[in-house]
N, CA, C and O atoms as a Tinker XYZ file with bonds, in Angstrom:
   268  protein
     1  N    138.774000    5.807000   76.927000    73     2
     2  CA   138.196000    4.716000   76.407000    64     1     3
     3  C    138.194000    5.003000   74.646000    63     2     4     5
     4  O    137.418000    5.840000   74.186000    81     3
     5  N    138.881000    4.434000   73.987000    73     3     6
     6  CA   138.876000    4.584000   72.491000    64     5     7
     7  C    137.629000    4.583000   71.761000    63     6     8     9
     8  O    136.959000    3.700000   72.297000    81     7
     9  N    137.004000    5.067000   70.883000    73     7    10
    10  CA   136.247000    5.220000   69.932000    64     9    11
    11  C    136.289000    4.211000   68.776000    63    10    12    13
    12  O    137.409000    3.782000   68.497000    81    11
    13  N    135.364000    3.814000   68.139000    73    11    14
    14  CA   135.436000    2.545000   67.299000    64    13    15
    15  C    136.305000    2.803000   66.255000    63    14    16    17
    16  O    137.136000    2.034000   65.773000    81    15
    17  N    135.981000    4.262000   65.855000    73    15    18
    18  CA   136.505000    4.826000   64.577000    64    17    19
    19  C    138.075000    4.904000   64.739000    63    18    20    21
    20  O    138.885000    4.582000   63.870000    81    19
    21  N    138.397000    5.436000   66.127000    73    19    22
    22  CA   139.817000    5.417000   66.053000    64    21    23
    23  C    140.410000    3.689000   66.138000    63    22    24    25
    24  O    141.350000    3.398000   65.398000    81    23
    25  N    139.941000    2.829000   66.865000    73    23    26
    26  CA   140.227000    1.938000   66.659000    64    25    27
    27  C    140.399000    1.283000   65.153000    63    26    28    29
    28  O    141.405000    0.600000   64.957000    81    27
    29  N    139.644000    1.431000   64.302000    73    27    30
    30  CA   139.544000    0.911000   62.871000    64    29    31
    31  C    140.860000    1.639000   62.252000    63    30    32    33
    32  O    141.567000    1.121000   61.387000    81    31
    33  N    141.054000    2.767000   62.760000    73    31    34
    34  CA   142.065000    3.610000   62.139000    64    33    35
    35  C    143.741000    2.921000   62.223000    63    34    36    37
    36  O    144.738000    3.206000   61.560000    81    35
    37  N    143.533000    1.899000   63.351000    73    35    38
    38  CA   145.010000    1.516000   63.762000    64    37    39
    39  C    144.688000    0.157000   63.020000    63    38    40    41
    40  O    143.675000   -0.448000   62.669000    81    39
    41  N    146.525000   -0.080000   62.939000    73    39    42
    42  CA   147.132000   -1.216000   62.272000    64    41    43
    43  C    146.970000   -2.303000   63.281000    63    42    44    45
    44  O    147.014000   -2.030000   64.481000    81    43
    45  N    146.737000   -3.845000   62.743000    73    43    46
    46  CA   146.705000   -4.993000   63.413000    64    45    47
    47  C    147.499000   -5.068000   64.557000    63    46    48    49
    48  O    147.112000   -5.639000   65.577000    81    47
    49  N    148.715000   -4.462000   64.440000    73    47    50
    50  CA   150.203000   -4.783000   65.517000    64    49    51
    51  C    149.641000   -4.002000   66.713000    63    50    52    53
    52  O    149.561000   -4.428000   67.865000    81    51
    53  N    149.217000   -2.645000   66.210000    73    51    54
    54  CA   148.634000   -1.525000   67.260000    64    53    55
    55  C    147.499000   -1.942000   67.920000    63    54    56    57
    56  O    147.312000   -1.365000   68.991000    81    55
    57  N    146.591000   -2.867000   67.567000    73    55    58
    58  CA   145.701000   -3.401000   68.236000    64    57    59
    59  C    145.949000   -4.427000   68.934000    63    58    60    61
    60  O    145.275000   -4.530000   69.958000    81    59
    61  N    146.779000   -5.315000   68.697000    73    59    62
    62  CA   147.308000   -6.308000   69.443000    64    61    63
    63  C    147.992000   -6.176000   70.605000    63    62    64    65
    64  O    147.861000   -6.886000   71.602000    81    63
    65  N    148.952000   -4.970000   70.418000    73    63    66
    66  CA   149.361000   -4.113000   71.596000    64    65    67
    67  C    148.573000   -3.470000   72.707000    63    66    68    69
    68  O    148.933000   -3.357000   73.879000    81    67
    69  N    147.547000   -3.103000   72.215000    73    67    70
    70  CA   146.581000   -2.188000   72.906000    64    69    71
    71  C    145.592000   -3.445000   73.603000    63    70    72    73
    72  O    144.976000   -3.151000   74.627000    81    71
    73  N    145.474000   -4.620000   73.124000    73    71    74
    74  CA   145.065000   -5.649000   73.670000    64    73    75
    75  C    145.617000   -6.161000   75.135000    63    74    76    77
    76  O    145.108000   -6.143000   76.255000    81    75
    77  N    146.975000   -6.660000   74.597000    73    75    78
    78  CA   147.629000   -6.780000   75.787000    64    77    79
    79  C    147.679000   -5.893000   77.060000    63    78    80    81
    80  O    147.537000   -6.279000   78.220000    81    79
    81  N    147.930000   -4.505000   76.575000    73    79    82
    82  CA   147.611000   -3.800000   77.638000    64    81    83
    83  C    146.418000   -3.719000   78.782000    63    82    84    85
    84  O    146.405000   -3.675000   80.012000    81    83
    85  N    145.538000   -3.723000   77.856000    73    83    86
    86  CA   144.155000   -3.724000   78.412000    64    85    87
    87  C    144.169000   -5.423000   79.324000    63    86    88    89
    88  O    143.719000   -5.532000   80.464000    81    87
    89  N    144.586000   -6.239000   78.779000    73    87    90
    90  CA   144.425000   -7.589000   79.768000    64    89    91
    91  C    145.390000   -7.279000   80.664000    63    90    92    93
    92  O    144.923000   -7.686000   81.728000    81    91
    93  N    146.662000   -6.712000   80.926000    73    91    94
    94  CA   147.225000   -6.623000   81.939000    64    93    95
    95  C    146.378000   -5.638000   83.061000    63    94    96    97
    96  O    146.406000   -5.720000   84.289000    81    95
    97  N    145.710000   -4.800000   82.306000    73    95    98
    98  CA   144.993000   -3.836000   83.236000    64    97    99
    99  C    144.204000   -4.423000   84.026000    63    98   100   101
   100  O    144.327000   -4.339000   85.248000    81    99
   101  N    143.067000   -5.259000   83.304000    73    99   102
   102  CA   142.164000   -6.071000   83.675000    64   101   103
   103  C    142.710000   -7.233000   84.715000    63   102   104   105
   104  O    142.035000   -7.509000   85.707000    81   103
   105  N    143.834000   -7.835000   84.473000    73   103   106
   106  CA   144.274000   -8.422000   85.619000    64   105   107
   107  C    144.695000   -7.848000   86.876000    63   106   108   109
   108  O    144.437000   -8.434000   87.927000    81   107
   109  N    145.226000   -6.919000   86.862000    73   107   110
   110  CA   145.468000   -5.912000   88.151000    64   109   111
   111  C    144.110000   -5.363000   88.752000    63   110   112   113
   112  O    143.805000   -5.332000   89.944000    81   111
   113  N    143.379000   -4.948000   87.696000    73   111   114
   114  CA   142.314000   -4.661000   88.342000    64   113   115
   115  C    141.061000   -5.732000   89.151000    63   114   116   117
   116  O    140.102000   -5.435000   89.863000    81   115
   117  N    141.524000   -6.916000   88.721000    73   115   118
   118  CA   141.131000   -8.261000   89.462000    64   117   119
   119  C    141.657000   -8.264000   90.800000    63   118   120   121
   120  O    140.911000   -8.460000   91.759000    81   119
   121  N    143.106000   -8.023000   90.954000    73   119   122
   122  CA   143.888000   -8.325000   92.068000    64   121   123
   123  C    143.284000   -7.271000   92.959000    63   122   124   125
   124  O    142.817000   -7.627000   94.041000    81   123
   125  N    143.251000   -5.953000   92.585000    73   123   126
   126  CA   142.854000   -4.682000   93.228000    64   125   127
   127  C    141.398000   -5.186000   94.233000    63   126   128   129
   128  O    141.299000   -5.030000   95.450000    81   127
   129  N    140.281000   -5.866000   93.234000    73   127   130
   130  CA   139.251000   -5.817000   93.636000    64   129   131
   131  C    139.223000   -7.219000   94.792000    63   130   132   133
   132  O    138.627000   -7.237000   95.870000    81   131
   133  N    139.724000   -7.890000   94.428000    73   131   134
   134  CA   139.682000   -9.388000   95.401000    64   133   135
   135  C    140.719000   -8.522000   96.831000    63   134   136   137
   136  O    140.305000   -8.893000   97.929000    81   135
   137  N    141.809000   -7.591000   96.917000    73   135   138
   138  CA   142.197000   -7.285000   98.191000    64   137   139
   139  C    141.350000   -6.039000   98.510000    63   138   140   141
   140  O    141.629000   -5.710000   99.663000    81   139
   141  N    140.665000   -5.416000   98.115000    73   139   142
   142  CA   139.584000   -4.377000   98.509000    64   141   143
   143  C    140.252000   -3.077000   98.259000    63   142   144   145
   144  O    139.849000   -2.104000   98.897000    81   143
   145  N    141.278000   -2.928000   97.363000    73   143   146
   146  CA   141.883000   -1.791000   97.318000    64   145   147
   147  C    141.428000   -1.068000   95.898000    63   146   148   149
   148  O    142.091000   -0.088000   95.560000    81   147
   149  N    140.274000   -1.517000   94.999000    73   147   150
   150  CA   139.798000   -1.057000   94.137000    64   149   151
   151  C    138.964000    0.009000   94.536000    63   150   152   153
   152  O    137.917000   -0.104000   95.172000    81   151
   153  N    139.604000    1.295000   94.034000    73   151   154
   154  CA   138.567000    2.739000   94.156000    64   153   155
   155  C    137.363000    2.761000   92.942000    63   154   156   157
   156  O    136.148000    2.801000   93.135000    81   155
   157  N    138.076000    2.722000   91.639000    73   155   158
   158  CA   137.114000    3.207000   90.620000    64   157   159
   159  C    136.199000    1.686000   90.152000    63   158   160   161
   160  O    136.783000    1.100000   89.241000    81   159
   161  N    135.435000    1.272000   90.426000    73   159   162
   162  CA   134.641000   -0.166000   90.262000    64   161   163
   163  C    134.443000    0.026000   88.775000    63   162   164   165
   164  O    134.752000   -0.932000   88.067000    81   163
   165  N    133.956000    1.158000   88.171000    73   163   166
   166  CA   133.282000    1.471000   87.075000    64   165   167
   167  C    134.323000    0.987000   85.721000    63   166   168   169
   168  O    133.981000    0.617000   84.597000    81   167
   169  N    135.595000    1.134000   86.261000    73   167   170
   170  CA   136.686000    1.028000   85.439000    64   169   171
   171  C    136.764000   -0.435000   84.732000    63   170   172   173
   172  O    137.140000   -0.549000   83.566000    81   171
   173  N    136.432000   -1.387000   85.419000    73   171   174
   174  CA   136.128000   -3.086000   85.268000    64   173   175
   175  C    135.577000   -3.081000   84.139000    63   174   176   177
   176  O    136.133000   -3.627000   83.186000    81   175
   177  N    134.420000   -2.487000   84.022000    73   175   178
   178  CA   133.273000   -2.752000   82.845000    64   177   179
   179  C    134.022000   -1.957000   81.704000    63   178   180   181
   180  O    133.992000   -2.439000   80.572000    81   179
   181  N    134.640000   -0.862000   81.908000    73   179   182
   182  CA   135.072000   -0.045000   80.705000    64   181   183
   183  C    136.119000   -0.668000   80.138000    63   182   184   185
   184  O    136.325000   -0.595000   78.926000    81   183
   185  N    137.047000   -1.486000   81.137000    73   183   186
   186  CA   138.074000   -2.260000   80.255000    64   185   187
   187  C    137.354000   -3.422000   79.653000    63   186   188   189
   188  O    137.623000   -3.601000   78.466000    81   187
   189  N    136.481000   -4.276000   80.201000    73   187   190
   190  CA   135.895000   -5.220000   79.610000    64   189   191
   191  C    135.360000   -4.801000   78.164000    63   190   192   193
   192  O    135.804000   -5.337000   77.149000    81   191
   193  N    134.608000   -4.039000   78.142000    73   191   194
   194  CA   134.130000   -2.987000   76.857000    64   193   195
   195  C    135.075000   -2.942000   75.731000    63   194   196   197
   196  O    134.909000   -3.430000   74.613000    81   195
   197  N    136.278000   -2.167000   76.262000    73   195   198
   198  CA   137.099000   -1.814000   75.495000    64   197   199
   199  C    137.972000   -3.122000   74.618000    63   198   200   201
   200  O    138.309000   -3.044000   73.437000    81   199
   201  N    138.196000   -4.184000   75.440000    73   199   202
   202  CA   138.880000   -5.508000   75.099000    64   201   203
   203  C    137.801000   -5.929000   74.056000    63   202   204   205
   204  O    138.319000   -6.106000   72.954000    81   203
   205  N    136.700000   -6.105000   74.070000    73   203   206
   206  CA   135.520000   -6.486000   73.332000    64   205   207
   207  C    135.594000   -5.683000   71.792000    63   206   208   209
   208  O    135.659000   -6.104000   70.638000    81   207
   209  N    135.557000   -4.575000   72.283000    73   207   210
   210  CA   135.759000   -3.605000   70.872000    64   209   211
   211  C    137.149000   -3.860000   69.937000    63   210   212   213
   212  O    137.229000   -3.802000   68.710000    81   211
   213  N    138.155000   -4.144000   70.859000    73   211   214
   214  CA   139.553000   -4.305000   70.073000    64   213   215
   215  C    139.276000   -5.643000   69.504000    63   214   216   217
   216  O    139.494000   -5.752000   68.298000    81   215
   217  N    138.868000   -6.613000   70.096000    73   215   218
   218  CA   138.794000   -7.916000   69.506000    64   217   219
   219  C    137.829000   -8.202000   68.414000    63   218   220   221
   220  O    138.132000   -9.110000   67.640000    81   219
   221  N    136.481000   -7.432000   68.196000    73   219   222
   222  CA   136.092000   -6.972000   67.221000    64   221   223
   223  C    136.508000   -6.435000   66.012000    63   222   224   225
   224  O    136.220000   -6.778000   64.865000    81   223
   225  N    137.134000   -5.657000   66.371000    73   223   226
   226  CA   137.961000   -4.534000   64.963000    64   225   227
   227  C    138.766000   -5.365000   64.524000    63   226   228   229
   228  O    138.898000   -5.317000   63.302000    81   227
   229  N    139.693000   -6.535000   65.342000    73   227   230
   230  CA   140.653000   -7.174000   64.842000    64   229   231
   231  C    139.961000   -8.290000   63.922000    63   230   232   233
   232  O    140.407000   -8.598000   62.816000    81   231
   233  N    138.874000   -8.833000   64.477000    73   231   234
   234  CA   138.241000   -9.928000   63.396000    64   233   235
   235  C    137.819000   -9.237000   62.350000    63   234   236   237
   236  O    138.296000   -9.565000   61.264000    81   235
   237  N    136.974000   -8.276000   62.382000    73   235   238
   238  CA   136.937000   -7.553000   61.013000    64   237   239
   239  C    137.902000   -7.577000   60.453000    63   238   240   241
   240  O    138.066000   -8.550000   59.716000    81   239
   241  N    138.646000   -6.869000   60.502000    73   239   242
   242  CA   140.263000   -6.812000   59.612000    64   241   243
   243  C    140.983000   -8.043000   58.942000    63   242   244   245
   244  O    141.652000   -8.035000   57.909000    81   243
   245  N    140.622000   -9.343000   59.958000    73   243   246
   246  CA   140.988000  -10.619000   59.615000    64   245   247
   247  C    140.185000  -10.936000   58.485000    63   246   248   249
   248  O    140.641000  -11.541000   57.514000    81   247
   249  N    138.816000  -10.489000   58.587000    73   247   250
   250  CA   137.754000  -11.277000   57.593000    64   249   251
   251  C    137.971000  -10.473000   56.349000    63   250   252   253
   252  O    138.015000  -11.090000   55.285000    81   251
   253  N    138.118000   -9.110000   56.349000    73   251   254
   254  CA   138.009000   -8.152000   55.267000    64   253   255
   255  C    138.731000   -8.686000   54.056000    63   254   256   257
   256  O    138.034000   -8.911000   53.066000    81   255
   257  N    140.095000   -8.934000   53.985000    73   255   258
   258  CA   140.670000   -9.512000   52.505000    64   257   259
   259  C    140.377000  -10.829000   52.210000    63   258   260   261
   260  O    140.789000  -11.305000   51.152000    81   259
   261  N    139.653000  -11.567000   53.073000    73   259   262
   262  CA   139.161000  -12.510000   52.300000    64   261   263
   263  C    137.872000  -12.589000   51.870000    63   262   264   265
   264  O    137.451000  -13.622000   51.350000    81   263
   265  N    137.044000  -11.408000   52.058000    73   263   266
   266  CA   135.794000  -11.440000   51.800000    64   265   267
   267  C    135.745000  -11.079000   50.152000    63   266   268
   268  O    134.665000  -11.025000   49.564000    81   267
């Protein structure tokens, strides 16, 4: 999981790409959980947290120029 300082150093495009990757991973984890193939259940929580962090940094960057 990336630290918040690493995320803040990335550009908006990089953050959007990372968000897409995380959403795909979350989707795959949901399918694994439903079919009983999910081994690392803690990964679901860590992916959700990282998605929230990326969204927070994106929102901060969007608001910064207007402030």
